[in-house]
Amino acid sequence: MDLRCRVIRATSLVLAVVGLLSTVGGCRQSSGGPELKPPPADARAVAPTRDEHSYAQPDVVAVTHLALDLSLDFVQKTLSGTATLDLDWKNAAATTLVLDSRQLLIDTIEAGDGSTWATVLFEVAPSDPILGSKLTVTLGRQAPKVRLRYRTVPEASGLQWLTPAMTLGKKTPFMFSQSQQIHARSWVPLQDTTLVRFTYDAHITSPRQAMVLMSADNDPAAARDGDYIFRMPQRIPSYLLAIAAGDLVFRPITDRAGVWAEPDMAAKAAAEFADTGRMMEATEQLYGPYRWDRYDILVLPPSFPYGGMENPRLTFATPTVVTGDKSLVSLIAHELAHSWSGNLVTFATAKDAWLNEGTTNYVENRVIEALYGKARADMEKVILRNELKVEFTPANVALQPLAVKPGVLKDPDENLTSTVYTKGAWFMQFLEERVGRAEFDAFLKAYFDHFAFQSISTDQFVEYAQANLLATHPGKVSRAEFDAWLYQPGVPSTAPETTSARFDAVDAGRKAWLESGTIIPAAVTKQWTTQEWVHFIDGMPSTLTPAQITALDAAYKLTGTRNGEIAQRWYPLTIRSGYAAARPAIADFLSQIGRRKLVMPTYRALAETPDGLRFAREVFAKARPGLHPITIGSVEATLADKPTLP
Ligand code: BES
Ligand code: ZN
């Protein structure tokens, strides 16, 4: 063994004969629970992809089921108990199980058949800052199950523990997980790779005042008694494992959809997301049945580091989209769309992220168009594409193709680029327009069916699209045009343009104001939705004069806005324009909101000047205790990048 051993705790030795590990090709893909069709033969035949962000060896042995028995402790900020893994051995000679872990305190590991257990040897390798620790379990024989007794640390990268003060109700503590991309390993020892899918069940005990939910069969009528049982009968990859606990109540939206939130947020959120049932129907209309039973939304406290997370059956969502006017509900369309693109057909590795996020962004926009019309869908497209154009720099050329080469992506948390989302969706729109909408819809629907409950690589997508789209629609898309999207940086010349009449009006109004100071009348801006405001600010020069920025704020009261999409654009403009009057509101915004995408542009703008940097560090020092590790990491990197001040 080439491991430098840091921890060995074993009370009894089992047979020390470790079989020679030889890899076998043709990893058998297992299918999900109530799946409609068995996996197709050609998908099974494709050689297994290596996941550079996991130590697991799924071609040797694969976890098929996880059983958790954990106690949730808000005081210690830990989950502790056991994880039992069912193993499917692929290699007759192998007796070693390699798992992913990060900062887990492992007590004992036993091997057995479910009724008798024997303690086995294990080694936890030194921790890699991104990948965590390789956990090698030496079984001695091919046991059907292993049981790991462990506890998490309070700083587990995939969990956030909130004090009552950090919640809306201020009375009950809160905790939630964020496993994507590779943080499940910080709260469960497992094969933390999209190449492995497993079913799970869980028994969680907690203080009575907390309602516990998981990415599983949450019961809207569950009694809040501190003892919860969950079952997830569909096979999921580890990044979709999720848990949350707090003072949570349920509000139904339809008979299969609803909202979980703190009591003061529940009614507001249910009203904001009232169209969820129609979204589900619209998506089913396009791509076939929703296969996950219920679709509920959990609204988290503002420290949730993302906009949304597509945890199966229970989307996690930031409260920053609850604006009162449904203007940011594309987030729900997005997370719901992942029930097809991502959760059903999953990217094989993080470098294939566009298969999840690009396809989802495309589906999201189709759902928005179906519910709210083409004008809204087009505005959302234009906003994202303008962002994409400014993202491309010579420094990130290697991340600009949709198919990222192995070794380029160091930290998978850093692959939430506009390329993955927007260029990915743009590629889909390009294909749609070339072959025709009805044809493309049929293709995507068949694609979701074909690869249902499997993880696929970009190469597998290409092979499937070549056979089922390019070849069946001769003369519509050349292979060179198709490949340019996947393998070339930048936006291909074949990209279809999208225009928006409503944005043309915004552009004209902005131009008139910049040229002659004529403020767009309130009668006009009253009709604006979030999208128009966003576009209005996005199109401003990088700095305004003190007189201009003061006039704008006086006219529209943008400082102090409660809309995060507006705030994340307005505050950087005020900073670049030297508008110090916005500082108190900026401090509030940065201490109240933890969603990384919303706060980062403001931190970045502040970090551009010594005085701004000083202010940013001050605000961050106060905000830090309430922030999620993911956001803390990004802010720290931005503020530390800069030379230390005199
Ligand atoms: N799955 C992502 C979030 C994610 C991606 C977390 C990669 C960790 C690693 C989720 O579906 C998502 O895309 N969220 C977006 C919202 C969306 C409307 C674009 C977000 O959080 O901003
Ligand atoms: Zn997404």
XYZ file of C-alpha atoms and ligand atoms in Angstrom:
669
model
C 0.000 0.000 0.000
C 1.271 3.405 -0.857
C -0.744 5.234 1.777
C 0.971 7.307 4.370
C -1.080 6.230 7.297
C -2.390 8.892 9.615
C -4.978 7.030 11.619
C -5.287 3.333 12.140
C -7.807 2.200 14.667
C -8.751 -1.430 14.596
C -9.558 -3.722 17.434
C -9.307 -6.989 15.619
C -7.456 -8.082 12.575
C -9.189 -9.902 9.819
C -7.535 -11.910 7.094
C -4.774 -9.740 5.802
C -4.707 -11.178 2.316
C -5.397 -8.328 -0.015
C -6.260 -9.533 -3.467
C -4.475 -8.059 -6.420
C -6.630 -5.333 -7.842
C -7.084 -5.554 -11.537
C -9.536 -3.241 -13.191
C -12.312 -4.618 -15.282
C -13.874 -2.713 -18.140
C -17.581 -2.273 -18.756
C -18.834 -0.952 -15.431
C -22.370 -2.180 -15.066
C -24.717 0.745 -14.698
C -27.461 0.020 -12.256
C -30.950 1.300 -12.753
C -33.166 3.310 -10.443
C -36.262 2.205 -8.543
C -39.509 2.937 -10.368
C -37.648 3.362 -13.590
C -39.574 2.901 -16.775
C -37.042 1.026 -18.863
C -33.873 -0.968 -18.264
C -30.661 0.820 -19.219
C -29.946 0.466 -22.914
C -27.248 -1.920 -23.995
C -25.111 0.692 -25.741
C -24.868 2.831 -22.588
C -23.630 -0.157 -20.632
C -20.974 -0.861 -23.210
C -19.233 2.500 -22.856
C -16.036 2.235 -20.827
C -16.266 3.706 -17.343
C -15.058 7.283 -17.052
C -12.523 8.143 -14.407
C -13.603 10.760 -11.900
C -10.576 12.853 -11.037
C -12.378 14.245 -7.972
C -12.955 10.963 -6.171
C -10.709 8.286 -4.675
C -13.395 5.629 -5.157
C -12.842 2.716 -7.520
C -16.343 1.952 -8.754
C -15.089 -0.535 -11.311
C -13.802 -2.661 -8.410
C -16.763 -2.357 -6.053
C -19.860 -0.150 -6.095
C -22.111 0.951 -3.260
C -25.729 0.075 -4.107
C -27.508 1.175 -0.929
C -26.767 3.452 2.001
C -28.457 3.144 5.386
C -27.899 6.055 7.757
C -28.614 5.977 11.466
C -27.593 9.373 12.781
C -28.227 11.591 15.708
C -28.315 15.316 15.003
C -26.863 17.483 17.743
C -27.221 21.286 17.459
C -25.093 21.913 20.547
C -22.086 19.885 19.395
C -22.853 20.729 15.760
C -22.424 17.130 14.750
C -24.104 14.245 13.067
C -23.012 10.990 14.648
C -23.920 7.362 14.281
C -23.526 4.803 11.540
C -23.535 4.562 7.779
C -24.018 1.074 6.379
C -23.066 0.500 2.755
C -24.260 -2.391 0.590
C -21.522 -3.460 -1.775
C -21.625 -4.884 -5.276
C -18.223 -6.410 -5.968
C -17.227 -6.181 -9.618
C -13.799 -7.696 -9.325
C -13.630 -11.260 -8.026
C -10.171 -10.792 -6.534
C -10.694 -7.491 -4.728
C -11.153 -7.187 -0.972
C -10.319 -3.527 -0.446
C -12.919 -0.780 -0.396
C -11.785 2.781 -1.082
C -14.120 5.558 0.059
C -14.071 9.360 0.089
C -14.108 11.268 3.350
C -13.285 14.739 4.581
C -12.684 15.594 8.223
C -14.811 12.659 9.373
C -13.943 11.217 12.758
C -14.198 7.498 12.185
C -14.479 5.256 15.215
C -14.844 1.745 13.905
C -15.585 0.003 10.665
C -17.154 -3.422 10.553
C -17.761 -5.820 7.698
C -20.633 -8.259 7.639
C -23.820 -9.518 6.129
C -26.278 -7.478 8.164
C -26.539 -9.878 11.088
C -22.945 -10.655 12.054
C -20.204 -8.088 11.976
C -16.427 -8.149 12.357
C -14.241 -5.133 12.940
C -11.857 -4.422 10.082
C -8.742 -2.356 9.470
C -8.865 1.000 7.816
C -6.581 3.872 6.969
C -7.371 7.549 6.569
C -4.830 9.195 4.275
C -3.632 12.777 4.822
C -6.247 15.252 3.667
C -5.993 16.951 0.293
C -7.409 20.515 0.487
C -9.869 19.869 -2.351
C -10.403 16.116 -2.370
C -10.335 15.344 1.338
C -9.009 12.003 2.595
C -8.833 8.678 0.867
C -10.343 6.118 3.239
C -9.078 2.605 2.596
C -10.929 -0.247 4.240
C -9.153 -3.592 4.230
C -11.852 -6.216 4.352
C -9.957 -9.420 3.737
C -12.979 -10.937 2.030
C -15.792 -9.679 -0.172
C -18.268 -8.729 2.517
C -21.746 -7.734 1.321
C -21.887 -4.797 3.757
C -19.685 -2.441 5.731
C -20.844 -0.390 8.697
C -18.952 2.758 9.650
C -19.386 4.401 13.037
C -18.394 8.058 12.786
C -19.111 11.668 13.615
C -18.830 14.883 11.639
C -16.868 17.950 12.743
C -18.648 21.306 13.310
C -16.743 22.749 10.318
C -17.831 19.987 7.905
C -17.645 21.634 4.482
C -20.992 20.177 3.384
C -23.014 21.267 6.429
C -23.897 24.597 7.928
C -25.027 24.888 11.523
C -26.938 28.082 12.283
C -27.620 29.549 15.693
C -31.215 30.666 16.383
C -30.085 34.288 15.800
C -29.252 33.396 12.197
C -32.797 32.224 11.443
C -35.978 34.125 10.733
C -37.783 32.945 13.856
C -34.710 33.479 16.110
C -35.843 30.665 18.414
C -34.677 27.382 16.916
C -31.270 26.411 15.560
C -31.042 25.284 11.946
C -28.773 23.055 9.888
C -28.590 22.141 6.228
C -26.344 20.265 3.860
C -24.943 21.280 0.493
C -23.333 18.167 -0.963
C -22.709 19.231 -4.552
C -20.060 18.990 -5.810
C -17.889 16.912 -3.486
C -19.054 17.748 0.020
C -21.210 14.688 0.762
C -17.916 13.115 1.850
C -17.747 15.605 4.738
C -20.899 14.210 6.329
C -21.094 10.606 5.087
C -18.210 8.266 4.248
C -19.053 7.039 0.750
C -18.056 6.810 -2.891
C -18.462 10.491 -3.603
C -18.634 10.312 -7.365
C -21.378 10.708 -9.956
C -20.270 7.379 -11.412
C -22.023 5.549 -8.568
C -25.761 5.602 -7.844
C -27.406 4.159 -4.777
C -30.722 4.046 -2.969
C -30.820 5.115 0.661
C -32.768 5.064 3.849
C -32.161 6.998 7.025
C -33.141 7.093 10.657
C -32.398 10.529 12.106
C -32.961 11.606 15.670
C -32.922 15.264 16.660
C -34.194 17.585 19.370
C -37.969 17.657 19.322
C -38.305 21.272 18.204
C -36.613 20.523 14.880
C -38.325 19.134 11.804
C -35.854 17.053 9.799
C -36.129 16.724 6.010
C -34.053 14.837 3.468
C -33.840 14.402 -0.298
C -36.276 11.534 0.125
C -39.921 10.733 0.915
C -40.716 13.639 3.238
C -44.198 13.357 4.621
C -46.018 16.711 4.659
C -47.993 15.477 7.646
C -45.045 14.049 9.604
C -45.273 14.472 13.362
C -42.516 16.627 14.774
C -41.277 14.190 17.397
C -37.506 14.187 16.976
C -37.474 10.735 15.366
C -37.591 10.541 11.587
C -37.429 7.773 9.024
C -36.671 8.391 5.341
C -36.607 6.212 2.281
C -35.224 7.089 -1.112
C -36.107 4.266 -3.472
C -34.604 5.837 -6.582
C -30.893 5.523 -7.186
C -29.099 8.838 -6.817
C -25.480 9.967 -7.025
C -23.927 11.153 -3.758
C -24.111 14.871 -4.572
C -27.898 14.640 -4.294
C -27.805 13.409 -0.718
C -29.317 16.153 1.436
C -30.560 16.901 4.925
C -31.971 19.948 6.693
C -33.389 20.565 10.159
C -35.043 23.513 11.822
C -38.348 25.122 12.679
C -39.958 24.116 9.398
C -43.608 24.026 8.476
C -45.307 22.824 5.310
C -47.660 24.630 2.925
C -49.179 22.743 0.017
C -49.138 24.195 -3.509
C -50.764 21.256 -5.295
C -51.381 17.688 -4.217
C -47.845 16.740 -5.257
C -45.953 19.989 -4.619
C -45.472 22.235 -1.628
C -43.186 24.490 0.349
C -41.269 23.900 3.580
C -40.070 27.039 5.336
C -39.784 28.736 8.682
C -43.266 29.763 9.880
C -42.904 33.448 8.943
C -41.751 32.615 5.431
C -44.106 29.755 4.564
C -47.111 31.711 3.277
C -44.965 34.190 1.334
C -42.996 31.386 -0.285
C -46.112 29.386 -1.152
C -47.534 32.489 -2.877
C -44.271 33.219 -4.713
C -44.021 29.623 -5.938
C -47.743 29.176 -6.621
C -47.002 28.322 -10.276
C -44.921 25.250 -9.391
C -47.725 22.842 -10.321
C -48.041 24.450 -13.755
C -44.281 24.287 -14.160
C -44.345 20.568 -13.455
C -47.101 20.068 -15.999
C -45.314 22.144 -18.629
C -42.082 20.184 -18.174
C -43.924 16.857 -18.280
C -45.674 17.959 -21.444
C -42.282 18.489 -23.060
C -40.147 15.693 -21.660
C -42.336 13.004 -20.123
C -43.492 12.170 -16.604
C -41.947 13.565 -13.441
C -40.414 10.419 -11.972
C -39.664 11.434 -8.404
C -43.096 11.372 -6.756
C -43.403 14.637 -4.773
C -41.724 17.944 -5.656
C -41.315 20.167 -2.618
C -39.264 23.305 -2.104
C -37.377 24.056 1.086
C -36.737 27.771 1.620
C -33.529 28.150 3.599
C -32.171 31.015 5.682
C -30.277 33.709 3.696
C -26.882 32.083 4.311
C -27.650 29.355 1.771
C -24.643 29.745 -0.560
C -26.494 29.020 -3.816
C -29.667 30.165 -5.507
C -31.028 26.685 -5.570
C -30.004 23.061 -5.295
C -31.894 20.318 -7.045
C -31.989 17.823 -4.178
C -34.384 15.116 -5.381
C -37.988 15.591 -4.210
C -36.869 18.606 -2.167
C -35.294 21.553 -3.966
C -33.302 23.757 -1.590
C -33.833 27.453 -2.372
C -32.456 30.799 -1.294
C -34.995 33.161 0.289
C -33.617 35.925 -1.986
C -35.946 34.850 -4.792
C -39.022 35.479 -2.670
C -39.500 39.016 -3.981
C -43.309 39.195 -3.912
C -43.753 39.464 -7.689
C -42.693 36.010 -8.970
C -39.980 37.713 -11.020
C -37.238 35.285 -10.007
C -39.142 32.009 -10.167
C -37.021 30.824 -13.075
C -34.930 29.447 -10.219
C -37.728 26.979 -9.486
C -38.107 26.152 -13.179
C -34.349 25.506 -13.158
C -34.218 23.222 -10.134
C -37.346 21.406 -11.264
C -35.814 20.912 -14.734
C -32.913 19.106 -13.066
C -35.425 16.350 -12.256
C -34.861 15.413 -15.919
C -31.504 16.937 -16.828
C -29.154 16.135 -13.972
C -30.999 13.937 -11.516
C -32.329 11.500 -14.109
C -29.499 11.852 -16.645
C -26.443 12.854 -14.670
C -23.078 14.136 -15.808
C -20.363 11.526 -15.398
C -17.841 13.916 -13.846
C -17.742 17.582 -12.843
C -15.941 18.461 -16.078
C -19.094 17.379 -17.938
C -21.074 19.894 -15.844
C -22.607 21.489 -18.943
C -24.636 18.302 -19.485
C -26.429 19.080 -16.220
C -26.447 22.856 -16.104
C -26.579 23.802 -19.796
C -29.390 21.393 -20.596
C -31.196 22.506 -17.456
C -30.831 26.167 -18.319
C -32.327 25.404 -21.733
C -35.252 23.444 -20.234
C -35.758 26.183 -17.605
C -36.116 28.774 -20.345
C -38.587 26.610 -22.254
C -40.707 26.296 -19.110
C -40.561 30.059 -18.523
C -41.650 30.596 -22.116
C -44.512 28.102 -21.688
C -45.759 29.793 -18.500
C -44.959 33.467 -18.955
C -44.443 33.921 -22.683
C -41.600 34.469 -25.123
C -40.895 38.087 -24.134
C -39.942 37.056 -20.591
C -37.962 34.028 -21.768
C -36.027 36.184 -24.241
C -35.181 38.799 -21.624
C -33.761 36.092 -19.375
C -31.691 34.720 -22.260
C -30.278 38.123 -23.178
C -29.244 38.884 -19.586
C -27.350 35.598 -19.318
C -25.694 35.934 -22.712
C -24.437 39.403 -21.937
C -22.886 37.944 -18.787
C -21.303 35.151 -20.799
C -19.673 37.589 -23.207
C -17.923 39.441 -20.403
C -16.837 36.209 -18.737
C -14.490 35.194 -21.535
C -10.919 36.333 -20.907
C -7.582 35.043 -22.190
C -6.975 33.643 -18.691
C -9.905 31.228 -18.834
C -9.648 29.943 -22.396
C -9.266 26.368 -21.135
C -12.660 26.591 -19.406
C -14.489 28.080 -22.402
C -15.186 24.899 -24.389
C -18.224 22.981 -23.078
C -16.087 19.847 -22.939
C -13.400 20.714 -20.404
C -10.205 18.691 -20.772
C -9.109 16.404 -17.917
C -6.884 18.117 -15.359
C -8.114 21.663 -16.116
C -10.766 21.805 -13.429
C -9.048 21.751 -10.058
C -11.900 22.538 -7.682
C -15.290 21.403 -8.982
C -16.991 24.132 -6.909
C -15.401 26.598 -9.332
C -17.157 25.252 -12.406
C -20.333 27.293 -12.088
C -19.271 29.368 -15.051
C -21.549 31.079 -17.527
C -20.000 28.770 -20.109
C -21.446 25.717 -18.436
C -24.899 27.274 -18.035
C -25.381 29.780 -20.802
C -23.198 28.493 -23.594
C -24.598 25.026 -22.853
C -28.178 26.262 -23.203
C -27.273 28.312 -26.262
C -25.907 25.139 -27.895
C -29.280 23.468 -27.243
C -31.121 26.425 -28.777
C -28.821 26.249 -31.797
C -29.668 22.556 -32.276
C -33.372 23.267 -31.724
C -33.463 25.985 -34.373
C -31.562 23.901 -36.908
C -33.676 20.733 -36.666
C -36.962 22.362 -35.640
C -38.589 22.644 -32.232
C -40.866 19.605 -32.410
C -38.019 17.414 -33.616
C -35.632 18.662 -30.971
C -38.200 18.214 -28.201
C -38.664 14.602 -29.278
C -34.891 14.119 -29.294
C -34.443 15.469 -25.757
C -37.364 13.454 -24.429
C -35.901 10.272 -25.909
C -32.473 11.202 -24.543
C -33.855 11.526 -20.998
C -35.541 8.132 -21.357
C -32.546 6.462 -22.902
C -30.078 7.454 -20.195
C -32.532 7.576 -17.276
C -30.888 6.918 -13.890
C -27.418 6.837 -15.415
C -24.361 9.038 -15.449
C -22.999 9.899 -18.861
C -19.961 11.675 -20.242
C -19.819 14.330 -22.940
C -18.502 11.611 -25.282
C -21.621 9.531 -24.669
C -23.822 12.541 -25.364
C -21.920 13.166 -28.606
C -22.271 9.561 -29.692
C -26.005 9.596 -28.939
C -26.601 12.953 -30.646
C -24.593 11.859 -33.684
C -26.787 8.768 -34.102
C -30.131 10.245 -33.088
C -29.983 13.871 -34.160
C -27.253 14.652 -36.687
C -27.609 11.428 -38.688
C -31.403 11.473 -38.613
C -31.568 15.109 -39.772
C -29.092 15.141 -42.622
C -27.936 18.521 -43.856
C -29.168 20.429 -40.795
C -26.072 20.527 -38.587
C -22.584 19.601 -39.725
C -20.332 17.709 -37.370
C -17.846 20.595 -37.521
C -20.526 23.071 -36.415
C -21.604 20.704 -33.640
C -18.033 20.134 -32.456
C -17.209 23.851 -32.396
C -19.637 24.319 -29.491
C -18.068 21.508 -27.515
C -14.373 21.882 -28.174
C -13.713 25.520 -29.116
C -13.450 28.483 -26.738
C -15.781 31.482 -27.079
C -19.186 31.585 -28.741
C -19.362 29.850 -32.136
C -20.356 31.929 -35.157
C -23.438 29.714 -35.591
C -24.962 31.010 -32.325
C -28.547 32.212 -32.875
C -29.181 35.810 -31.851
C -31.982 36.630 -29.419
C -33.392 40.125 -29.226
C -35.900 41.665 -26.877
C -38.196 44.538 -27.775
C -38.602 45.343 -24.090
C -34.853 45.585 -23.701
C -34.632 47.767 -26.808
C -36.896 50.216 -24.982
C -34.713 50.022 -21.880
C -31.614 50.629 -24.029
C -33.224 53.682 -25.617
C -34.200 55.076 -22.214
C -30.726 54.531 -20.793
C -29.110 56.149 -23.834
C -31.336 59.212 -23.598
C -30.561 59.584 -19.913
C -26.809 59.204 -20.431
C -26.813 61.701 -23.287
C -29.179 64.336 -21.982
C -30.009 63.490 -18.385
C -33.673 62.829 -19.181
C -34.876 60.479 -16.449
C -37.141 57.675 -17.691
C -40.588 58.579 -16.306
C -41.906 56.632 -13.333
C -44.976 55.696 -15.373
C -42.618 53.666 -17.575
C -40.343 52.193 -14.906
C -43.398 51.199 -12.838
C -44.094 48.621 -15.529
C -40.568 47.232 -15.341
C -39.900 43.782 -13.966
C -36.654 42.666 -12.346
C -35.342 41.753 -15.791
C -35.672 45.317 -17.119
C -33.949 46.776 -14.066
C -31.152 44.254 -14.395
C -30.668 45.122 -18.058
C -30.871 48.842 -17.335
C -27.967 48.589 -14.882
C -25.981 46.015 -16.895
C -25.850 48.398 -19.838
C -24.434 51.341 -17.876
C -20.860 52.484 -18.516
C -18.478 50.992 -15.977
C -18.509 54.225 -13.956
C -20.949 57.108 -13.679
C -20.167 60.637 -12.560
C -21.073 61.547 -8.961
C -23.931 63.675 -10.306
C -25.263 60.860 -12.458
C -25.199 58.152 -9.806
C -26.772 60.496 -7.254
C -29.530 61.422 -9.693
C -30.211 57.798 -10.538
C -30.477 56.791 -6.903
C -32.679 59.772 -6.105
C -35.021 58.840 -8.941
C -35.248 55.075 -8.404
C -34.123 54.418 -4.797
C -31.973 51.501 -5.851
C -29.757 51.663 -2.761
C -31.340 49.446 -0.148
C -33.241 47.361 -2.723
C -34.459 44.039 -1.365
C -34.031 42.435 -4.765
C -30.711 40.551 -4.824
C -30.435 40.507 -8.625
C -30.666 44.290 -8.688
C -28.427 44.714 -5.631
C -25.643 42.514 -7.029
C -25.401 44.876 -10.033
C -26.211 48.215 -8.497
C -23.727 48.095 -5.616
C -20.654 47.408 -7.780
C -21.672 50.355 -9.984
C -21.935 52.634 -6.937
C -18.526 51.433 -5.736
C -16.829 52.004 -9.090
C -18.486 55.434 -9.256
C -17.242 56.393 -5.789
C -20.773 56.790 -4.403
C -20.060 56.503 -0.678
C -23.692 57.122 0.283
C -24.427 53.490 -0.571
C -21.919 52.129 1.942
C -24.300 51.485 4.886
C -26.715 49.651 2.592
C -23.815 47.660 1.132
C -22.739 46.660 4.634
C -26.306 45.491 5.361
C -26.542 43.595 2.094
C -23.217 41.802 2.666
C -24.095 40.838 6.197
C -27.644 39.709 5.491
C -27.147 37.711 2.305
C -24.919 34.663 1.998
C -25.693 33.590 -1.560
C -22.250 33.540 -3.145
C -23.265 34.686 -6.605
C -25.030 37.749 -5.202
C -22.324 38.996 -2.861
C -19.192 38.272 -4.891
C -19.485 41.098 -7.468
C -19.709 43.637 -4.645
C -16.715 42.180 -2.789
C -14.759 42.123 -6.052
C -15.583 45.759 -6.791
C -14.612 46.794 -3.265
C -11.322 44.925 -3.506
C -10.268 47.146 -6.421
C -9.242 50.086 -4.214
C -7.328 50.197 -0.905
C -10.172 52.042 0.803
C -12.798 49.666 -0.594
C -10.718 46.689 0.460
C -10.432 48.032 3.996
C -14.211 48.479 4.135
C -14.798 45.010 2.629
C -12.534 43.355 5.194
C -14.330 45.139 8.009
C -17.770 44.112 6.771
C -16.633 40.563 6.063
C -15.160 40.152 9.552
C -18.614 40.897 10.983
C -20.535 38.836 8.433
C -18.234 35.806 8.472
C -19.719 33.911 11.453
C -23.073 33.788 9.653
C -21.731 32.674 6.272
C -21.504 29.234 4.687
C -18.017 27.708 4.151
C -18.492 27.891 0.346
C -19.111 31.642 0.409
C -16.393 32.206 3.024
C -13.884 30.433 0.785
C -14.670 32.604 -2.237
C -14.733 35.889 -0.326
C -11.481 35.069 1.454
C -9.793 34.279 -1.843
C -10.930 37.621 -3.298
C -9.910 39.718 -0.318
C -6.630 37.895 0.221
C -5.604 38.061 -3.429
C -4.890 41.727 -2.984
C -1.637 43.058 -1.538
C -1.819 43.768 2.196
C -2.490 47.347 2.991
C 0.153 49.641 4.434
N -26.785 22.406 -9.125
C -26.683 23.813 -9.109
C -25.887 24.346 -7.953
C -24.456 23.843 -7.883
C -23.719 23.606 -9.030
C -23.874 23.654 -6.655
C -22.401 23.129 -8.927
C -22.580 23.205 -6.558
C -21.832 22.934 -7.689
C -28.063 24.467 -9.137
O -28.992 23.786 -9.903
C -27.924 25.822 -9.787
O -27.572 25.859 -10.929
N -28.192 26.891 -9.058
C -28.131 28.233 -9.563
C -29.504 28.756 -9.865
C -29.893 28.867 -11.273
C -31.209 29.571 -11.471
C -28.891 29.226 -12.289
C -27.555 29.134 -8.501
O -27.397 28.677 -7.370
O -27.247 30.267 -8.795
Zn -28.519 23.960 -11.923
